[in-house]
Coordinates of C-alpha atoms in Angstrom, one line a residue:
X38 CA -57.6 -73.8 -78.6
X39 CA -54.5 -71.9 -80.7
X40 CA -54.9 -69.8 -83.2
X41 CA -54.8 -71.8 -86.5
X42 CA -57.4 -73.9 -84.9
X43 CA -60.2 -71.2 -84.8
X44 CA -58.8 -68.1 -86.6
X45 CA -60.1 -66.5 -89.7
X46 CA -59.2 -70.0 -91.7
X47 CA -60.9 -72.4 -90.1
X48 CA -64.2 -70.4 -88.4
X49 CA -66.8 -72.4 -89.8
X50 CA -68.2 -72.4 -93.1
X51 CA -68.0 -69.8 -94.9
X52 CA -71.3 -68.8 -97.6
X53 CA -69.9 -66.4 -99.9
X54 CA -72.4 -65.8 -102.4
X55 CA -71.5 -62.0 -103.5
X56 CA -69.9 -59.4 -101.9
X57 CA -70.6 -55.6 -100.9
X58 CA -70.0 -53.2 -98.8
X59 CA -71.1 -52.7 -95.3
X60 CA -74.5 -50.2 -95.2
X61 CA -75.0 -49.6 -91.6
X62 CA -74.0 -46.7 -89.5
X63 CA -70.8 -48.3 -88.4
X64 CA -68.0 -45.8 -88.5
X65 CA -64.7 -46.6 -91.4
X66 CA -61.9 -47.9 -89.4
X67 CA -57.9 -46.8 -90.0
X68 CA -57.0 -50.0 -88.4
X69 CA -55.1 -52.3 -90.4
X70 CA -54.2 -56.1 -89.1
X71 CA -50.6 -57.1 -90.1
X72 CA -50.0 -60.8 -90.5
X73 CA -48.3 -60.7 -87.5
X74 CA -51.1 -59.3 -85.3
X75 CA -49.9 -55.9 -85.2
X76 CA -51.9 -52.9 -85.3
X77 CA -51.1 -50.2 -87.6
X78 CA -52.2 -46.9 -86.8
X79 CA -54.7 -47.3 -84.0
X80 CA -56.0 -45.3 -81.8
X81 CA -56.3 -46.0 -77.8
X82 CA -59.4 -47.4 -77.7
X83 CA -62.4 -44.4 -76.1
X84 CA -63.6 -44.9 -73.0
X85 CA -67.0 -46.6 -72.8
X86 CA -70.0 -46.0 -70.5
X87 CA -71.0 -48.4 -68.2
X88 CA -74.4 -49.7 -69.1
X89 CA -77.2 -48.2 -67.6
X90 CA -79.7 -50.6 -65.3
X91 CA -80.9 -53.5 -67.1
X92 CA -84.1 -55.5 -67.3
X93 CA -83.7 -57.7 -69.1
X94 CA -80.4 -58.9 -68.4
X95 CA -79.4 -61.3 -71.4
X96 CA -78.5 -59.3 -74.7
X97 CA -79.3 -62.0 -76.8
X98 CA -82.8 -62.2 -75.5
X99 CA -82.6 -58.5 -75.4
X100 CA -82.7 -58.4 -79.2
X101 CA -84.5 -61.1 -79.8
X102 CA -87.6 -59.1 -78.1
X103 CA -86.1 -55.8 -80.4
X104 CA -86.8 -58.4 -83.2
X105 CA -90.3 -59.2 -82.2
X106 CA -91.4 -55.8 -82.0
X107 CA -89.8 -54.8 -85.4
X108 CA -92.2 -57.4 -86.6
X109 CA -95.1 -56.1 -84.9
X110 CA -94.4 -53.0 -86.3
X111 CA -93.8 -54.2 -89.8
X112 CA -97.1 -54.0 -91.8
X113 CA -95.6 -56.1 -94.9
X114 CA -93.9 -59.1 -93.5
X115 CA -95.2 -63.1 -93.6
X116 CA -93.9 -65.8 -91.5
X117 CA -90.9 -66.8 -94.1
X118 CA -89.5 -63.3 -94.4
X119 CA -89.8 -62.9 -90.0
X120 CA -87.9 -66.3 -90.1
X121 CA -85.3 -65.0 -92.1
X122 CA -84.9 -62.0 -90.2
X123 CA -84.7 -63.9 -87.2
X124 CA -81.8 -66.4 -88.8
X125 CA -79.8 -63.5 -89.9
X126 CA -80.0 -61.9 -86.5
X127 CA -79.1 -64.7 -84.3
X128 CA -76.8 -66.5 -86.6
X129 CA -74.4 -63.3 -86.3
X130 CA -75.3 -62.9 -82.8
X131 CA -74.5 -66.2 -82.1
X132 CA -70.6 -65.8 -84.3
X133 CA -70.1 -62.2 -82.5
X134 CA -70.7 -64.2 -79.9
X135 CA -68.5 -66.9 -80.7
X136 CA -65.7 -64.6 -82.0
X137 CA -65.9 -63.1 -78.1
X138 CA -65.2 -66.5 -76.5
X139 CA -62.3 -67.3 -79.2
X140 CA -60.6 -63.8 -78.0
X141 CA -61.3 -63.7 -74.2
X142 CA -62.4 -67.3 -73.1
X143 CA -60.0 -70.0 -74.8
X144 CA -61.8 -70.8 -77.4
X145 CA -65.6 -71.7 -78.2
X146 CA -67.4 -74.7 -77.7
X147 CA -69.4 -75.3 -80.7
X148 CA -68.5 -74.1 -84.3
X149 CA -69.7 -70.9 -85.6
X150 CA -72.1 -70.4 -88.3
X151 CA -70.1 -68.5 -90.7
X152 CA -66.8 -67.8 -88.9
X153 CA -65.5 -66.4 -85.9
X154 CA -62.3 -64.5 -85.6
X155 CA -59.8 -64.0 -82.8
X156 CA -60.0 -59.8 -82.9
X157 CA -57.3 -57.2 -82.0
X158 CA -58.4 -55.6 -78.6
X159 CA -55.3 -54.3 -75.8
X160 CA -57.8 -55.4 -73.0
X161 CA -60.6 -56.6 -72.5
X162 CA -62.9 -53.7 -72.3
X163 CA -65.6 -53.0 -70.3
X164 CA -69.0 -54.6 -71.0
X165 CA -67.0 -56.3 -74.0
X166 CA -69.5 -59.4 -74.4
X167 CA -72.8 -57.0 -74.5
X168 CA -71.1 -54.8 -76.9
X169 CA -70.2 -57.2 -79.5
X170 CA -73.5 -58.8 -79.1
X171 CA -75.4 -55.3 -79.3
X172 CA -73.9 -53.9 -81.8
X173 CA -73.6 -56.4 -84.6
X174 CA -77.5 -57.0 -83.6
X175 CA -78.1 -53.2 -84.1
X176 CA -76.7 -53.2 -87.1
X177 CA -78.1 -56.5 -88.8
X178 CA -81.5 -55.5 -87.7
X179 CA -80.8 -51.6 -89.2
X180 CA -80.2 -53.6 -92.5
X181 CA -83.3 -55.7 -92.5
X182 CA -86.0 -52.8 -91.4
X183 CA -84.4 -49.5 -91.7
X184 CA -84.2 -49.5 -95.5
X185 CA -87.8 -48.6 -96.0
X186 CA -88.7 -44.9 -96.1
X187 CA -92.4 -45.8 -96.1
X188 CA -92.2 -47.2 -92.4
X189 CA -89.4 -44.5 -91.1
X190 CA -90.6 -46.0 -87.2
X191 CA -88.9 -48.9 -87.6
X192 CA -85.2 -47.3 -87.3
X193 CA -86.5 -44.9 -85.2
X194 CA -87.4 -47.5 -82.7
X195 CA -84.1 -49.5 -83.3
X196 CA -82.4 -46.3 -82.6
X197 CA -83.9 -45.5 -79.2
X198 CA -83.9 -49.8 -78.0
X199 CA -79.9 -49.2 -78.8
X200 CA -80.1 -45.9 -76.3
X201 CA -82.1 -47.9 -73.9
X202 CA -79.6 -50.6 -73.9
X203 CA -76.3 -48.6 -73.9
X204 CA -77.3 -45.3 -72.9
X205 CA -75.3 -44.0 -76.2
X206 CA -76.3 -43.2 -79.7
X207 CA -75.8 -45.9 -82.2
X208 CA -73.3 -43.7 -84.2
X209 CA -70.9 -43.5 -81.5
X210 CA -67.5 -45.0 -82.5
X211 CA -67.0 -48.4 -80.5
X212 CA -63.5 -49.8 -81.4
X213 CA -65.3 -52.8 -81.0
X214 CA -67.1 -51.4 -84.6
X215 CA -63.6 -51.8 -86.2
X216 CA -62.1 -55.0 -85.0
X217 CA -65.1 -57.3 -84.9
X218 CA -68.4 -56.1 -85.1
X219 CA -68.0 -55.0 -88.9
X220 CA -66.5 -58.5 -89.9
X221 CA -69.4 -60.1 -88.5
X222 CA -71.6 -58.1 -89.3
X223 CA -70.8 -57.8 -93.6
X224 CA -70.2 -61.8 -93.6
X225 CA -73.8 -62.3 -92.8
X226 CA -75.2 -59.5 -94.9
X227 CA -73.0 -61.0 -98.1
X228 CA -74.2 -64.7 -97.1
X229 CA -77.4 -63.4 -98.0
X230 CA -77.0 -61.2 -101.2
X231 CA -78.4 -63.0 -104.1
X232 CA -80.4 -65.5 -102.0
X233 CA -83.4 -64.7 -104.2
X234 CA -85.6 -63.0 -101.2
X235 CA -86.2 -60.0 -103.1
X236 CA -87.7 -62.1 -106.3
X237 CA -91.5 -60.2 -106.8
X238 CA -92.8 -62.0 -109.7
X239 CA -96.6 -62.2 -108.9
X240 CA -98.4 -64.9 -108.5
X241 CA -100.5 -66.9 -112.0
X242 CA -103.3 -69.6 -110.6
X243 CA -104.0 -72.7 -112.4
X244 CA -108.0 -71.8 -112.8
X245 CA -109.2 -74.9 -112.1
X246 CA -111.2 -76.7 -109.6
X247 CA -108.8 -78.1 -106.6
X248 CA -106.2 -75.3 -107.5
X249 CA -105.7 -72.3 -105.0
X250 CA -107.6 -68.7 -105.7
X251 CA -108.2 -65.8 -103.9
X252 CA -110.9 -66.4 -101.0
X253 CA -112.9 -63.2 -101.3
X254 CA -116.4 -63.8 -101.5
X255 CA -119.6 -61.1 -101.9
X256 CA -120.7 -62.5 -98.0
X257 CA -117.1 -62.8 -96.7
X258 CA -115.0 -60.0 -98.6
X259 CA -110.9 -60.3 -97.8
X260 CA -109.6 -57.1 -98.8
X261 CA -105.9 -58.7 -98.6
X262 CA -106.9 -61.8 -100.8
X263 CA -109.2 -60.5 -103.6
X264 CA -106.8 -61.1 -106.6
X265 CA -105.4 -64.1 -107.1
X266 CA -101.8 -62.4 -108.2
X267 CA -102.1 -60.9 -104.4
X268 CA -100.8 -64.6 -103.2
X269 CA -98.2 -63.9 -100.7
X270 CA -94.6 -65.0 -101.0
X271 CA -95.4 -67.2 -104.2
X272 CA -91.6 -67.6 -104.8
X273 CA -90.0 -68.3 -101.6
X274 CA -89.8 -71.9 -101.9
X275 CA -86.8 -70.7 -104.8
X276 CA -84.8 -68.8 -101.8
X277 CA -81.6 -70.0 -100.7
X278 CA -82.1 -71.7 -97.7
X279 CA -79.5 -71.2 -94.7
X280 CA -78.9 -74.8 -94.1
X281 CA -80.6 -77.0 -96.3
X282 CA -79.3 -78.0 -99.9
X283 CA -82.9 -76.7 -101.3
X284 CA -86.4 -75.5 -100.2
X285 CA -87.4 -79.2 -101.9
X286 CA -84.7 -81.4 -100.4
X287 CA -87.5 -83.0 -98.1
X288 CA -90.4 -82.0 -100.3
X289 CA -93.6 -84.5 -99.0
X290 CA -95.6 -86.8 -101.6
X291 CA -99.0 -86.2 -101.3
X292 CA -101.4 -84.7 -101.9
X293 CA -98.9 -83.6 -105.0
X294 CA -98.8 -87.6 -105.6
X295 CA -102.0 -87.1 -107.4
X296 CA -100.0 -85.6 -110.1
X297 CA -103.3 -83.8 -111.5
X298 CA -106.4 -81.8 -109.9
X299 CA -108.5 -84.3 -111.8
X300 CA -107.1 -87.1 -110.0
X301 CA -106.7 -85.1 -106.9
X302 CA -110.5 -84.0 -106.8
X303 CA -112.0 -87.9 -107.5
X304 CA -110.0 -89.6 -104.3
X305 CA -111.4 -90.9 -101.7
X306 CA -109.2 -89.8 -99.4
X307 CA -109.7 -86.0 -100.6
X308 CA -113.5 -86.4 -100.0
X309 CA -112.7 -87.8 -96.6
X310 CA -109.9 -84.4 -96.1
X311 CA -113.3 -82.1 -96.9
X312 CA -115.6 -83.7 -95.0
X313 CA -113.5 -83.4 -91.9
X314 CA -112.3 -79.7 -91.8
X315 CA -116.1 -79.3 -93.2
X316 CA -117.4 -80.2 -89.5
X317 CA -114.2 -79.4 -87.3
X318 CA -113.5 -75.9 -88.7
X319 CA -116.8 -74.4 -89.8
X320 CA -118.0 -70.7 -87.9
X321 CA -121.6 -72.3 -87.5
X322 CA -123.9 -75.1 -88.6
X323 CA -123.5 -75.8 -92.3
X324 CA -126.0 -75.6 -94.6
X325 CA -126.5 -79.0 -96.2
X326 CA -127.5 -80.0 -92.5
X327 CA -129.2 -77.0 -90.7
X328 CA -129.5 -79.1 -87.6
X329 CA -125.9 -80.6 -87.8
X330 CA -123.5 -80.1 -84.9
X331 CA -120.0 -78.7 -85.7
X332 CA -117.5 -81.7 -84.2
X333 CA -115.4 -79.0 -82.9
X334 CA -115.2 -78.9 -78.9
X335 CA -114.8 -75.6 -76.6
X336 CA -111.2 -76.7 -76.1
X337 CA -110.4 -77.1 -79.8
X338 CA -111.7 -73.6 -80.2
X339 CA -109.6 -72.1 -77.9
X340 CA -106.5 -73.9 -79.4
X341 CA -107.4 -72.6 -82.5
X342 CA -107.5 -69.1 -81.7
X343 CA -104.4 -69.6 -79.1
X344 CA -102.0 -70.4 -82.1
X345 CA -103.6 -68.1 -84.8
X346 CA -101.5 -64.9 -84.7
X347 CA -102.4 -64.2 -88.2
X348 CA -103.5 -60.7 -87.6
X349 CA -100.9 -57.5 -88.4
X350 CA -99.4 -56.3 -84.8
X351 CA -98.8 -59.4 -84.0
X352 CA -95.4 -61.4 -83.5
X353 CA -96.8 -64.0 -86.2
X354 CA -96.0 -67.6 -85.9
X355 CA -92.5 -67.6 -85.7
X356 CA -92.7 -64.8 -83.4
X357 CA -94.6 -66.7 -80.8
X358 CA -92.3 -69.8 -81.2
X359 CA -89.2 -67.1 -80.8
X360 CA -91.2 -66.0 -77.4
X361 CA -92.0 -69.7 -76.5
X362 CA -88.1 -70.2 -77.0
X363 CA -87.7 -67.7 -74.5
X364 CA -89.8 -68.7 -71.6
X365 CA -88.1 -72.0 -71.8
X366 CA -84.3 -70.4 -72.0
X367 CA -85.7 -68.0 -68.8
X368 CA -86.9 -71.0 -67.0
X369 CA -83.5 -72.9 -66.8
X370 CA -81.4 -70.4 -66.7
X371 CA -79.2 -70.6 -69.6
X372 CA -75.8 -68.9 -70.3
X373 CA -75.4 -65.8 -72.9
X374 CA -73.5 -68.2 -74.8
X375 CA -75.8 -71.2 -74.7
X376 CA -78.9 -68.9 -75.6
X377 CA -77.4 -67.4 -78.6
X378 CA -77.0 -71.0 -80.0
X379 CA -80.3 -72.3 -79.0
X380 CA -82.0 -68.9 -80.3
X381 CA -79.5 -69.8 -83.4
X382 CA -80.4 -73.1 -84.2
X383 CA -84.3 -72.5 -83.9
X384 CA -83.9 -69.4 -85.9
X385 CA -82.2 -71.5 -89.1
X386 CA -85.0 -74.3 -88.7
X387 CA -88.2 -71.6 -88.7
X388 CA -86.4 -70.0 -91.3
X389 CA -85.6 -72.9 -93.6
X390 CA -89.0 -74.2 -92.6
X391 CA -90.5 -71.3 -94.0
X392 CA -88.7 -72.3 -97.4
X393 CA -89.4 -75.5 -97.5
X394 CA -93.3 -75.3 -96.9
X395 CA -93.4 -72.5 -99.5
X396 CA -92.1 -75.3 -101.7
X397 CA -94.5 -77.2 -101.1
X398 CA -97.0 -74.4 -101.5
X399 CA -96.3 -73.4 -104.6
X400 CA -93.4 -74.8 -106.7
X401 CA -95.4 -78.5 -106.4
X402 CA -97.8 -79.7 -108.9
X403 CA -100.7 -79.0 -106.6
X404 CA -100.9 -75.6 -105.5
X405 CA -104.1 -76.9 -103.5
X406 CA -107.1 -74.4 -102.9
X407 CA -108.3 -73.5 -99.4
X408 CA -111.3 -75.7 -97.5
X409 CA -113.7 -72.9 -98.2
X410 CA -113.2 -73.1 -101.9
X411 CA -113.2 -76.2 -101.9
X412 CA -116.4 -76.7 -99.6
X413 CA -118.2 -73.9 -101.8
X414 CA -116.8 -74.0 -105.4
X415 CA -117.6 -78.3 -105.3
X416 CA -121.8 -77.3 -104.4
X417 CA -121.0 -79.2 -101.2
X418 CA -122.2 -76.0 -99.1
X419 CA -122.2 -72.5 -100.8
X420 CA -122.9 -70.8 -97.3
X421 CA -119.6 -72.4 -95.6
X422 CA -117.4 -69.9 -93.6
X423 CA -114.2 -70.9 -91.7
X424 CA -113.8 -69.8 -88.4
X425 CA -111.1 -67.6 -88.7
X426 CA -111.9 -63.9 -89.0
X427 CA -110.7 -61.3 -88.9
X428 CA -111.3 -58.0 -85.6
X429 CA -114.0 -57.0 -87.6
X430 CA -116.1 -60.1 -87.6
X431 CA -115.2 -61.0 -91.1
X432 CA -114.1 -64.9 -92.0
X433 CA -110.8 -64.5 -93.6
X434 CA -108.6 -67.6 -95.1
X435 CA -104.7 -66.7 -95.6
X436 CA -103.6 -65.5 -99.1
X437 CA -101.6 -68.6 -100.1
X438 CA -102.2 -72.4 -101.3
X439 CA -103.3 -74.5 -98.2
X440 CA -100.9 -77.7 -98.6
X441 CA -98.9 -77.7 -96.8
X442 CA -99.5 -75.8 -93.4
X443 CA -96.8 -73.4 -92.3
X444 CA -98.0 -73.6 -88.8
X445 CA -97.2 -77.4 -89.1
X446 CA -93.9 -76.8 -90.0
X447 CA -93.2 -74.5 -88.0
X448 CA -94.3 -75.7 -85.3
X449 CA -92.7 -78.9 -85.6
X450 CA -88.9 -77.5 -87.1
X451 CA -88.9 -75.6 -83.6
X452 CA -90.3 -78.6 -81.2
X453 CA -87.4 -81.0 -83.1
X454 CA -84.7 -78.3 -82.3
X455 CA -86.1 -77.5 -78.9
X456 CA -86.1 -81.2 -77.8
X457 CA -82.8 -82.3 -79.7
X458 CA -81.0 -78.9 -77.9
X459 CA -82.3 -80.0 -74.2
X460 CA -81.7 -83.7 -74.9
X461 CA -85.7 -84.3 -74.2
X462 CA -88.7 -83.9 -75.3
X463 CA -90.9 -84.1 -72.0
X464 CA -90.1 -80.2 -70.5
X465 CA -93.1 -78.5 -68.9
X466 CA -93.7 -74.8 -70.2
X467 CA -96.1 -72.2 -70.4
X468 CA -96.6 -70.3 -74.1
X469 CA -98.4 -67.1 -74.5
X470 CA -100.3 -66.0 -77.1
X471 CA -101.1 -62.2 -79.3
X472 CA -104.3 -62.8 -80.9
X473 CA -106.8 -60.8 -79.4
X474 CA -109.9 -63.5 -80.1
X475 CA -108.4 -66.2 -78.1
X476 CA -109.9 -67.0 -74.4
X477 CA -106.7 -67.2 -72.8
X478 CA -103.5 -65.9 -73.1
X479 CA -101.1 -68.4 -72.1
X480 CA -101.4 -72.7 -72.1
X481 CA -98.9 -74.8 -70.9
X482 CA -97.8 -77.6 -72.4
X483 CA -95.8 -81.3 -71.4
X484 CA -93.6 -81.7 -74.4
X485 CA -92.7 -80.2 -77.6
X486 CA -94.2 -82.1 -79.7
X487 CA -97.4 -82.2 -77.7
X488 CA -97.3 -77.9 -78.5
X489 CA -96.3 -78.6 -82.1
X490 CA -99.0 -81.3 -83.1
X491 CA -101.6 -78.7 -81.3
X492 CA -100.7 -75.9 -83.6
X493 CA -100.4 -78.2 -86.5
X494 CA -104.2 -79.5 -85.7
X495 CA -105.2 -75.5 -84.9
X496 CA -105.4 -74.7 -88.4
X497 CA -107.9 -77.6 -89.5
X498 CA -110.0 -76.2 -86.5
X499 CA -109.6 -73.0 -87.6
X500 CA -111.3 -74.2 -91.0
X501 CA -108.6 -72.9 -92.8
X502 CA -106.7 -76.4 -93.9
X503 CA -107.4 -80.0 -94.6
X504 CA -105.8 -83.0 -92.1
X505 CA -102.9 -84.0 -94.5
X506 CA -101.7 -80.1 -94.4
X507 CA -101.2 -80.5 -91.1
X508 CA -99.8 -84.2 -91.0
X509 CA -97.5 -83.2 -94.0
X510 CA -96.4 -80.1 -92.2
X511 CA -95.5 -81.8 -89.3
X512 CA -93.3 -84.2 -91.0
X513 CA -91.6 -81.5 -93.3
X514 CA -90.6 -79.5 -89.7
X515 CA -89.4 -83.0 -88.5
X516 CA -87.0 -83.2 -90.9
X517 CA -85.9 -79.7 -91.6
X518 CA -85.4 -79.3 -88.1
X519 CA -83.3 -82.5 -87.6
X520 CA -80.9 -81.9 -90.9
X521 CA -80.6 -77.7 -88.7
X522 CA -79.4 -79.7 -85.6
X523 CA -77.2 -82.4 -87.5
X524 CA -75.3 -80.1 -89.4
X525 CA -75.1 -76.5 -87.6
X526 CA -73.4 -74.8 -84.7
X527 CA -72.0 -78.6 -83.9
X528 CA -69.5 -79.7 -80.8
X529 CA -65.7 -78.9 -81.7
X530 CA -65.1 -80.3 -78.1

């Protein structure tokens, strides 16, 4: 592959939307790229280190557990803003990456995200690969979590994962820093300028029966979800999404179809919706009928707690989908080249799935309430409780509209990428799980899609969403995560 081919003018496409300056720790570079390739007053390029021992032996995974722990760590993040960090990471992972193979290995297989450049270097240095992945991680991830001074752990513990991985501090100069890493590094962070990620206008309810409010009752108080302006993420379904044309490009019908609460609330098919979370996700027997059964079985309860995550420490639901990615890469042995575009591609879809369901959520004409206020509010059962709680025994519900589930779409973006990157869906593999109330920690699955339809149907036995949240969520991942597959990180071969 020549130069022209895959040089700074045709590396992909490029999402300009802004511009500023690069504010990370790497160091200002004298080195100055003639047309001709020459390299005006340059230094020899410092010796490096070799790495110290490594367990974990692929960078890109490397990072990607950096990420998850970042997210643990992270006490104001939801699922959309993880997803994003998780896009931004691995898509300029992925064109370091990229950028590495157009410089040292002929040329790169599959296009880059944003673009990938054919960098000055005398040699190939030592460790070259791991560097230019490390280092443009380091300093994306520095940029997403080490701008807070209320949580000063989080660069803290970037700084000593950098040490552990290169036995260096992260300010050491790495010519590497100049002639790629910086490039790749400040197109991503000025891809996302003005994406609308940092828009905080709080949250107004409807106030009427069907339409989401908070969930804190006097027998089952939610100190995160006792003021309906407390909704979380109310305008993410307005950010710019990575690959789609809009968070509502494959916005679902119903239950928005209704066009109205009124008509919404008198259905049929919405009576049927609360009847069934009503017995499948209730904590204990309901009221109306002391004697009645919950329909929920031992197995359903486990699933339901197995895909929860909901709690702070955890990895969240993309996290566990990132992990699941993981296990699967591990298990068949996958190239640094060809996990930083599966990691890629799964990272766009969970984060323009995150988008798109908060579209759904709230910029809809149903911004639909949760089972328990509808199951309550409606006289049906004024003792109802979901089964998800919280550590301290306390039935929670999340802080957001219920239609349509994020799990759902989630769940089914990253089975649709996972089964469209390995050509199948039927791969055996072995999840595992953070939430401390579940039974087990890990279940294995037969397919993708068997995984993502489980976690879709968790959240109705969890009692904290109706059937169609879960059936529309699946659908919404489905599409999101085939239009991510279709139109990124594609064959140039």
């Amino acid at each position: 592959m020549t130069s022209s081919e895959h040089g700074p003018e045709a590396g992909g496409r490029r999402r300009r939307r802004g511009a500023r300056g690069l504010r990370t720790r790497l160091v200002a570079s004298a080195i100055v790229l003639a047309a001709t390739g020459t390299v005006l007053g340059a230094s020899p390029q410092p010796a490096v280190a070799a790495l110290p021992p490594q367990t974990i032996a692929d960078p890109v995974i490397y990072w990607n557990d950096v990420l998850l722990e970042l997210i643990r760590r992270e006490d104001r993040s939801s699922p959309g803003r993880m997803a994003r960090a998780a896009a931004m990471l691995n898509a300029a992972m992925y064109d370091a990456e990229s950028s590495y193979r157009l410089r040292w290995k002929g040329g790169y297989d599959y296009a880059p995200y944003l673009q990938a450049d054919r960098y000055w270097a005398i040699g190939e240095g030592p460790d070259e690969e791991e560097r230019v992945i490390g280092r443009t991680a380091y300093n994306v991830l520095l940029e997403i979590f080490g701008r807070d001074p209320q949580q000063p752990d989080l660069p803290l513990y970037l700084d000593n994962k950098f040490r552990d991985r290169f036995g260096s501090e992260p300010t050491g100069e790495d010519i590497l820093d100049h002639s790629i890493v910086s490039h790749v590094v400040n197109r991503m962070l000025t891809a996302r300028t003005g994406d609308r990620s940092d828009n905080e206008r709080a949250y107004t309810a409807d106030n009427k029966p069907g339409a989401w409010r908070h969930t804190s009752y006097p027998d089952m108080p939610d100190a995160k979800c006792d003021e309906d302006s407390e909704a979380v993420d109310p305008n993410w379904g307005l950010v710019t999404p990575f690959t789609l044309t809009s968070g509502s490009q494959f916005r679902p019908t119903t239950p928005g179809t209704y066009g109205t609460y009124e008509k919404l609330l008198a259905g049929d098919e919405y009576k049927k919706q609360v009847e069934a979370v009503r017995t499948l996700g209730a904590d204990g027997p309901t009221a109306r009928t002391p004697q009645e059964q919950i329909t929920r079985t031992t197995e359903q309860e486990a699933a339901a707690w197995f895909w929860a995550n909901d709690l702070d420490g955890t990895y969240k639901p993309p996290g566990q989908l990132i992990q699941a990615t993981r296990h699967v890469a591990e298990a068949r042995r996958l190239s640094t080249y060809q996990n930083a575009r599966l990691f890629t591609l799964v990272s766009l879809a969970l984060a323009d799935a995150g988008i798109a369901v908060r579209d759904v959520k709230y910029q809809t004409s149903i911004d639909l309430w949760r089972p328990v206020s509808a199951i309550r509010e409606s006289g049906i059962d004024p003792d109802w409780k979901p089964l998800l709680k919280n550590l301290d025994g306390v039935n929670v519900n999340p802080c957001f509209p219920a239609w349509a589930s994020g799990h759902a779409t989630f769940g089914s973006a990253w089975a649709t990428v996972m089964a469209r990157y390995f050509g199948t869906d039927n791969i055996t593999f072995t999840m595992t799980t953070e939430d401390r109330q579940s039974p087990v920690r890990q279940r294995t699955f037969t397919s993708f899609s068997q995984a993502a339809t489980e976690n879709a149907n968790s959240r109705v036995w969890l009692g904290v969403h109706f059937p169609w949240d879960a059936t529309d969520g699946i659908e919404l991942g489905k599409d999101v995560g085939n239009y991510v597959f279709d139109n990124e990180l594609r064959s140039v071969r």
